[in-house]
Coordinates of C-alpha atoms and ligand atoms in Angstrom, one line a residue:
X51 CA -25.2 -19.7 26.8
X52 CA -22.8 -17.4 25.0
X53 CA -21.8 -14.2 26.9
X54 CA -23.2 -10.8 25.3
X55 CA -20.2 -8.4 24.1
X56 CA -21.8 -5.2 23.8
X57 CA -20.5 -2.6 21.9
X58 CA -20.1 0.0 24.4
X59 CA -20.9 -0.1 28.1
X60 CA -19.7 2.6 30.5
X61 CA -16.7 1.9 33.5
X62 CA -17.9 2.8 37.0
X63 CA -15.8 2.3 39.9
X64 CA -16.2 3.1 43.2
X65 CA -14.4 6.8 42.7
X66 CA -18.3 7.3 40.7
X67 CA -19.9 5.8 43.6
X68 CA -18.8 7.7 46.7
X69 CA -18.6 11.0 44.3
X70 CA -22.5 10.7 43.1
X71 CA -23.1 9.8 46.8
X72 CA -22.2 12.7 48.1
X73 CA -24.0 15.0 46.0
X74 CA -26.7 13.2 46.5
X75 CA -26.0 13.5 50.8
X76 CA -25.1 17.0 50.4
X77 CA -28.8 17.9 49.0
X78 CA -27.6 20.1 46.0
X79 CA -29.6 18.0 43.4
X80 CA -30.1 20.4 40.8
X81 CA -28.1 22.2 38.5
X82 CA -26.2 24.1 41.8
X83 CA -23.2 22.7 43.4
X84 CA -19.6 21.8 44.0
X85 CA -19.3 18.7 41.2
X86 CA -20.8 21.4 38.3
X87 CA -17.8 23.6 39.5
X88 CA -14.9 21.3 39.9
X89 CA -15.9 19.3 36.7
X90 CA -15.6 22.2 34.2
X91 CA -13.1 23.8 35.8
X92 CA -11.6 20.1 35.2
X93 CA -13.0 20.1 31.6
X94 CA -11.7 23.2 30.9
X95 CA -8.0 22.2 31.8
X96 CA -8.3 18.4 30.0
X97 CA -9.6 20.3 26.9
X98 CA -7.0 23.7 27.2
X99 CA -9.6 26.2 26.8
X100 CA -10.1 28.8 29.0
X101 CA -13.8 28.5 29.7
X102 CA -16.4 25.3 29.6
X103 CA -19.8 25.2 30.7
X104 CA -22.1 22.1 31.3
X105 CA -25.4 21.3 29.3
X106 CA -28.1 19.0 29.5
X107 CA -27.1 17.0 26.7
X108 CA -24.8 17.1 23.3
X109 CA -27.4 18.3 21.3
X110 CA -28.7 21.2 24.0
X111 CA -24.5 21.9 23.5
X112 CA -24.6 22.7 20.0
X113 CA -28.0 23.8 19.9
X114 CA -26.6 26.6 22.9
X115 CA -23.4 26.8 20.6
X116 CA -25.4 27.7 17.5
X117 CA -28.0 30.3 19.0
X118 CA -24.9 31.7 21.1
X119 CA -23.3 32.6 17.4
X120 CA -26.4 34.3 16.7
X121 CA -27.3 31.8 14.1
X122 CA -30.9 31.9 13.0
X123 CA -33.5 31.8 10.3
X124 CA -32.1 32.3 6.7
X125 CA -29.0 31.3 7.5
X126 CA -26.6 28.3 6.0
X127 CA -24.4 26.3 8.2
X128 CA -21.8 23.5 6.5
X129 CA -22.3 20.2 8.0
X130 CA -20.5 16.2 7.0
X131 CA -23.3 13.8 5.6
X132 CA -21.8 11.2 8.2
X133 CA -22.7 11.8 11.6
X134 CA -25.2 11.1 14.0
X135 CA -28.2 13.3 13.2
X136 CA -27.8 15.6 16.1
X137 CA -25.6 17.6 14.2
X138 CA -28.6 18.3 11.6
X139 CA -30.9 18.8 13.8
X140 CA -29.5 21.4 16.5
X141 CA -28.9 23.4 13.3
X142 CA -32.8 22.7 11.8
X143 CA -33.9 24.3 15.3
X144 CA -32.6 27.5 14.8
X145 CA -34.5 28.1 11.8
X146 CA -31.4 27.7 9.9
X147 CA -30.6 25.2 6.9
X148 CA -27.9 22.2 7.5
X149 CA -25.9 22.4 4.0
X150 CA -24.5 18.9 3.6
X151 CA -21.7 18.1 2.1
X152 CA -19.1 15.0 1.6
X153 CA -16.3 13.6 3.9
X154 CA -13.1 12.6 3.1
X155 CA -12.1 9.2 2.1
X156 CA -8.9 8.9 4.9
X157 CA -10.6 10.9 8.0
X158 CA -14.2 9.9 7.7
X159 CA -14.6 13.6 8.5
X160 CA -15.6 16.8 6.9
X161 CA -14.2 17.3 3.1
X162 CA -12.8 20.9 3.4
X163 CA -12.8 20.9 -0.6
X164 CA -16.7 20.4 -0.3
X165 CA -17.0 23.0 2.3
X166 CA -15.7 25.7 -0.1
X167 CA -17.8 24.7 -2.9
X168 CA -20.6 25.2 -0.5
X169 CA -20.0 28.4 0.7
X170 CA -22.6 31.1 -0.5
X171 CA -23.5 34.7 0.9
X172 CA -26.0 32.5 3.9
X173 CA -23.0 30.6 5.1
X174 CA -22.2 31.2 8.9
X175 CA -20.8 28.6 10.2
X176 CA -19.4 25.4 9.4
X177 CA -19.6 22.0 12.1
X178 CA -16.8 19.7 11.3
X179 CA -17.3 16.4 13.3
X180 CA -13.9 14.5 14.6
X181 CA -15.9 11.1 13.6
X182 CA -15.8 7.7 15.8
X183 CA -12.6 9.7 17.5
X184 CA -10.6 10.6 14.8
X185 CA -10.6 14.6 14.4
X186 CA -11.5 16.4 11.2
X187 CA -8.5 18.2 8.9
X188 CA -8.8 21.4 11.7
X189 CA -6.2 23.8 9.5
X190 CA -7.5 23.7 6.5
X191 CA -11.0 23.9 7.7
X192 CA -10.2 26.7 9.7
X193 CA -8.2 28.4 7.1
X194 CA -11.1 28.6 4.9
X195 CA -13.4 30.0 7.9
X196 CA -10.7 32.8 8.3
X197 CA -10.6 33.6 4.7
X198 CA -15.0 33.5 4.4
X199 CA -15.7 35.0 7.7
X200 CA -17.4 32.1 9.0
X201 CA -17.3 30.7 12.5
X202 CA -16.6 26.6 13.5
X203 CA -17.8 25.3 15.8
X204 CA -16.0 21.4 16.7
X205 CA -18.4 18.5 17.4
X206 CA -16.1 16.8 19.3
X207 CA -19.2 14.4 20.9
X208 CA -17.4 11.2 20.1
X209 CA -13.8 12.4 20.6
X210 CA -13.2 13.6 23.9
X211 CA -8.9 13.3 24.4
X212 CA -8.3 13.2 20.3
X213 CA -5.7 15.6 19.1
X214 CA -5.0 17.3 16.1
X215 CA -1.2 18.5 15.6
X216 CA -0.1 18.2 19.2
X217 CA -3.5 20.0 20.3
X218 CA -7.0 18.3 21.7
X219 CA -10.1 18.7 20.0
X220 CA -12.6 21.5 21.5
X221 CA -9.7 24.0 21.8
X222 CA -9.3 24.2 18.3
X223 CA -12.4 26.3 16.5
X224 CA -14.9 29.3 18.2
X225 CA -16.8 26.4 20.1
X226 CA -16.1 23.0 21.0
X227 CA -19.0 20.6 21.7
X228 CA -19.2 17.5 23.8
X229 CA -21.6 14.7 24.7
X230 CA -21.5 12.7 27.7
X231 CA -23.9 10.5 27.0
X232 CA -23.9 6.6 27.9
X233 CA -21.8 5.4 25.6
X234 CA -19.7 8.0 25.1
X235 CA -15.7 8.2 25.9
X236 CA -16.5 9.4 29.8
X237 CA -20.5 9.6 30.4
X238 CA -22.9 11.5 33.0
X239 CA -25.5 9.6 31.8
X240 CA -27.1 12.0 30.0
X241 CA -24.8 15.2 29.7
X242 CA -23.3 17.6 27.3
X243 CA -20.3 20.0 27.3
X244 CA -19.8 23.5 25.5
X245 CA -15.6 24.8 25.6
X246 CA -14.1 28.0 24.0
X247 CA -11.1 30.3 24.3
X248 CA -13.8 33.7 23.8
X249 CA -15.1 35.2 27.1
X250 CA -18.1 36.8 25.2
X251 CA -19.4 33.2 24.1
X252 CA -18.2 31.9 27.1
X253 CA -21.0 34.4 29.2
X254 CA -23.8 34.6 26.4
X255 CA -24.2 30.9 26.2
X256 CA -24.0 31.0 30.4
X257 CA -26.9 33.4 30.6
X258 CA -29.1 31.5 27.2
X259 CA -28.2 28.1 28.8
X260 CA -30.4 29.1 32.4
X261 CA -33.2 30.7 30.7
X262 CA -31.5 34.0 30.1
X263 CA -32.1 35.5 33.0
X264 CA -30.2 38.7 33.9
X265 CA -26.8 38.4 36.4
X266 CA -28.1 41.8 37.9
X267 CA -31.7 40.9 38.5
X268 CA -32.8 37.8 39.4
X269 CA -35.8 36.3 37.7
X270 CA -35.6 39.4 35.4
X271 CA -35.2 37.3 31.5
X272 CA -35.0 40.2 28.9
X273 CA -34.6 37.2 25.9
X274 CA -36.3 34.0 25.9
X275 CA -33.4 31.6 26.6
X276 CA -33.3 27.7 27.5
X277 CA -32.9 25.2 30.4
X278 CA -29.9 23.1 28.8
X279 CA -28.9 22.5 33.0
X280 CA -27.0 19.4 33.8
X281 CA -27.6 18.4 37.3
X282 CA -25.0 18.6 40.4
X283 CA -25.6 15.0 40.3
X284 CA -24.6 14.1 36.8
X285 CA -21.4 16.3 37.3
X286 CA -20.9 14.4 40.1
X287 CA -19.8 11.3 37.9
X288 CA -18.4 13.2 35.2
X289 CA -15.8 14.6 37.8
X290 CA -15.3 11.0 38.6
X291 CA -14.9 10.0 34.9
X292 CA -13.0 12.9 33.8
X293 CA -10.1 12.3 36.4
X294 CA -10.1 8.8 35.1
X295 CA -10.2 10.1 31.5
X296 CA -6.3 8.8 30.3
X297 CA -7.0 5.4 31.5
X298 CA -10.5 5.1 29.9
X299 CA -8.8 6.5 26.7
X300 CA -5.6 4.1 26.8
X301 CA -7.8 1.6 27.3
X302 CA -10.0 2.5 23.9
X303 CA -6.1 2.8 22.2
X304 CA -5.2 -0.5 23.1
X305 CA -8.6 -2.4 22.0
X306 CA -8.1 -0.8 18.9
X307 CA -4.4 -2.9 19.0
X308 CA -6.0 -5.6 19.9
X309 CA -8.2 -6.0 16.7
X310 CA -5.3 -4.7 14.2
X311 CA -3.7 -7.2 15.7
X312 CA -6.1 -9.8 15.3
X313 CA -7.4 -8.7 11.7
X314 CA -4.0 -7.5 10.5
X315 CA -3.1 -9.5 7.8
X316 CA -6.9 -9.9 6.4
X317 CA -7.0 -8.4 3.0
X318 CA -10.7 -7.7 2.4
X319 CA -11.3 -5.4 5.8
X320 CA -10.1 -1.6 6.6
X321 CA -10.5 -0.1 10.0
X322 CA -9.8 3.1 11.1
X323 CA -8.2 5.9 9.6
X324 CA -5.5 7.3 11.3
X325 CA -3.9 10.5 9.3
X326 CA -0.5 10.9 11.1
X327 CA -1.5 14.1 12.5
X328 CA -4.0 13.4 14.6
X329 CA -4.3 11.3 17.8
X330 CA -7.4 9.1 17.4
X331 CA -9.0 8.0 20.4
X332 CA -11.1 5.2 18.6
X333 CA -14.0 6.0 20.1
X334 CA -15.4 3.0 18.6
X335 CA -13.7 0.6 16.7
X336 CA -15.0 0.3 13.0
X337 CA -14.6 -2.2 10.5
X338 CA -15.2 -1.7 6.7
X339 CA -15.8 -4.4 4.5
X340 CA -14.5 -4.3 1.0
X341 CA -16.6 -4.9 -1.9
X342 CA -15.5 -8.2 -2.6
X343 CA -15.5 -9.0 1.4
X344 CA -17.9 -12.4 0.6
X345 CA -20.9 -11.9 2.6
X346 CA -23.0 -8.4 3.4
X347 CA -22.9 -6.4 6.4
X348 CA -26.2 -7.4 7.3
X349 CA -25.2 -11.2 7.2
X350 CA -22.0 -10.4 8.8
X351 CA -23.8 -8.4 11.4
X352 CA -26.2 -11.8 11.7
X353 CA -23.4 -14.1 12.4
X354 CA -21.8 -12.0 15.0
X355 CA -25.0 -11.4 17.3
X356 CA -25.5 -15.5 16.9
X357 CA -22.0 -15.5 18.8
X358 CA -23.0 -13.4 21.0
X359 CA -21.0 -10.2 19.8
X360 CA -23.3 -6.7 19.5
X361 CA -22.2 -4.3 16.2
X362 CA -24.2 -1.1 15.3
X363 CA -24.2 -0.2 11.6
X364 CA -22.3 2.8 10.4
X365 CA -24.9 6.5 10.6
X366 CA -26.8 6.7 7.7
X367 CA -26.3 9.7 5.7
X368 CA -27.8 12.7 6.8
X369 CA -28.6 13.7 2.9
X370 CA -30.8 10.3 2.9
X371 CA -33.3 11.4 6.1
X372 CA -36.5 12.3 4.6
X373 CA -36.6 15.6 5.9
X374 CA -32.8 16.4 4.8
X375 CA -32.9 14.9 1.4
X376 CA -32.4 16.9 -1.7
X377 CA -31.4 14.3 -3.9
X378 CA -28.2 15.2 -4.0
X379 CA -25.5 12.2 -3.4
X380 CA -22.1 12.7 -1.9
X381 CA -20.3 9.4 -3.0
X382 CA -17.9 9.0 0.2
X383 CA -20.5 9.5 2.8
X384 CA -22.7 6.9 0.8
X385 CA -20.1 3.8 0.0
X386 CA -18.3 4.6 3.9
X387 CA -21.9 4.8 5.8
X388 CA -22.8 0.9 3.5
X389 CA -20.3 -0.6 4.6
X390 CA -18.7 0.4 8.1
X391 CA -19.6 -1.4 11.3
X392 CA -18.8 -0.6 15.0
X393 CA -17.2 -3.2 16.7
X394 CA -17.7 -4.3 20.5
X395 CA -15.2 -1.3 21.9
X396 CA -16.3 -0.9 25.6
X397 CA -13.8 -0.4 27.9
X398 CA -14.4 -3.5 29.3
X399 CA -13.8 -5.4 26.9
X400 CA -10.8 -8.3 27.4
X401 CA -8.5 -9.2 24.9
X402 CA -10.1 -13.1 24.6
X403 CA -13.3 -11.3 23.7
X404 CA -12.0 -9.9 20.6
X405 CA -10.1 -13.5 19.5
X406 CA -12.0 -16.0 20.4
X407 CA -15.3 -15.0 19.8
X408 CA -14.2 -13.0 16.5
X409 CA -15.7 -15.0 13.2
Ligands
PLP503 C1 -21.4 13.4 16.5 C2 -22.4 13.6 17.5 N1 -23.0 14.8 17.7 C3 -23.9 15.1 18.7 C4 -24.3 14.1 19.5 C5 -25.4 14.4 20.5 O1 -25.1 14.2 21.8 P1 -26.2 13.8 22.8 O2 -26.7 12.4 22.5 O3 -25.5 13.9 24.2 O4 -27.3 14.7 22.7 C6 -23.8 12.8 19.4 C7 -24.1 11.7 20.2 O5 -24.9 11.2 20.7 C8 -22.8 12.6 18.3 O6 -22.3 11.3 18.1

């Protein structure tokens, strides 16, 4: 039988092992302990913010980032139409509207040209997402933020490492936001990751993220707040993954090789952007297919899980969701999100898996 490629599967060694081990052995379970310390503390330095604070999950993260801003009902915040609904949705649950707008044809990411034709007197913040690794056009983005008033907050969930202009991805709005989830660039299982420069933010999202109860007085909550804990146990492996962080992101660099290697010299195929400011970490590897490619991405998709080889299809538009759809089209999100494909791009993977079992 064939062996199944997957396209993503987390790397644990023994370094997870023995550190998940011993927070499990040293009985802080919960959200207290010596892993949630030393891994943002850790975070914090890798990312070169002052200040990061575990969550629950990426979506608790922006959710935390959102309500921290004081974002709430009436309000407007600028999102891309390609992105993994998450990004929607944290901002549906403050009672404010996701405005979605287009991306841009050589980033995947954000259009800032769309932003500012969005902008009206609702608009608070704006959520540009550094897609599938690659970051979003940060200075012009945040130029326009500067000039409206408006704050950005970075969903860096798929880009952990990825640099724009010399500097990484989560240092580079208000709020960065992280997900460590299973398939992600380093993974707690289920985890999430909020970073800024702003001591304010920093201690508001702190005391919203534990049920906003009061530093003074304990059990004493004068707002209603959240449990977005992660557990001394999840941080446990994220402590683990984070110090292994460059190698895990090398490794994503050089698959990438691999395939441009290997698909090169086809005409009819595109994969990744990569503007030649910005460090992509190729979170996962994507392959577009041009019109005139021959068969459909479904077939494609078909031929390629009879070999043995997993793909996901690109997100679907957020604009085409039921509950997000206006009937407004924006054309880039539409042709990039019909075409694209993520490719098998765990760091696993060996180079004969990407040749040999390639159609
Ligand atoms: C762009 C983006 N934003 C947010 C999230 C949400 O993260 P989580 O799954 O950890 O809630 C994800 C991924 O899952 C994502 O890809």
């Amino acid at each position: 039988m064939t062996k199944f490629i997957p396209v993503s599967e987390p790397s644990i060694t023994e370094k997870e092992i023995d550190y998940v081990t011993n927070a499990v052995k040293s009985g802080w379970v919960s959200s207290i302990g010596q892993y949630i310390d030393a891994f943002e503390k850790r975070f914090a330095e890798f990312v070169g913010t002052t200040y990061a604070l575990t969550t629950s999950n990426g979506t608790t993260a922006l959710h935390l980032a959102l309500v921290t801003l004081g974002i709430k009902e009436g309000d407007e915040v600028i999102i891309p139409d390609l992105t993994f609904i998450a990004t929607a949705n944290a901002v549906t649950y403050t009672g404010a509207k996701p405005v979605i707008v287009d991306i841009e044809r050589d980033t995947w990411c954000i259009d800032p040209q769309s932003v500012k034709k969005a902008i009206t007197a609702k608009t608070k913040a704006i959520i540009p997402v550094h897609l599938y690794g690659h970051p979003a056009n940060m200075d012009v983005i945040n130029h326009i933020a500067k000039e409206y008033g408006l704050y950005v907050i970075e969903d860096a969930a798929e880009a952990h490492g990825a640099k724009y202009r010399g500097k990484k991805v989560g240092n580079l709005g208000d709020i960065g936001v992280f997900s460590f989830y299973g398939n992600k660039i380093i993974t707690t299982g289920e985890g999430g990751m909020l970073t800024t420069n702003n001591e304010k933010i920093y201690k508001r999202a702190k005391f919203l993220k534990d049920h906003a109860m009061s530093v003074e007085k304990r059990y004493w909550h004068p707002e209603i707040g959240y449990n977005y804990r992660m557990t001394n146990l999840q941080a446990a492996l994220g402590l683990a993954q984070l110090e292994r962080i460059d190698e895990l992101i090398n490794k994503k660099i050089q698959i990438f090789e691999w395939y441009k290697e290997f698909f090169g010299d086809i005409q009819c195929i595109k994969l990744n952007p990569q503007k030649e400011w910005a460090k992509n970490v190729f979170w996962m590897v994507c392959l577009i297919l041009d019109t005139d490619f021959g068969i459909s991405r479904s077939e494609l998709m078909a031929k390629l899980k009879e070999k043995g080889i997993d793909t996901r299809p690109f997100f679907y538009p957020i604009s085409q969701m039921p509950m997000y759809n206006s009937g407004k089209i924006n054309p880039v999100a539409y042709d990039i999100s019909q075409r694209g494909l993520n490719l098998p791009s765990g760091v696993n993977l060996k180079k004969e898996s990407t040749i040999k079992n390639s159609p």
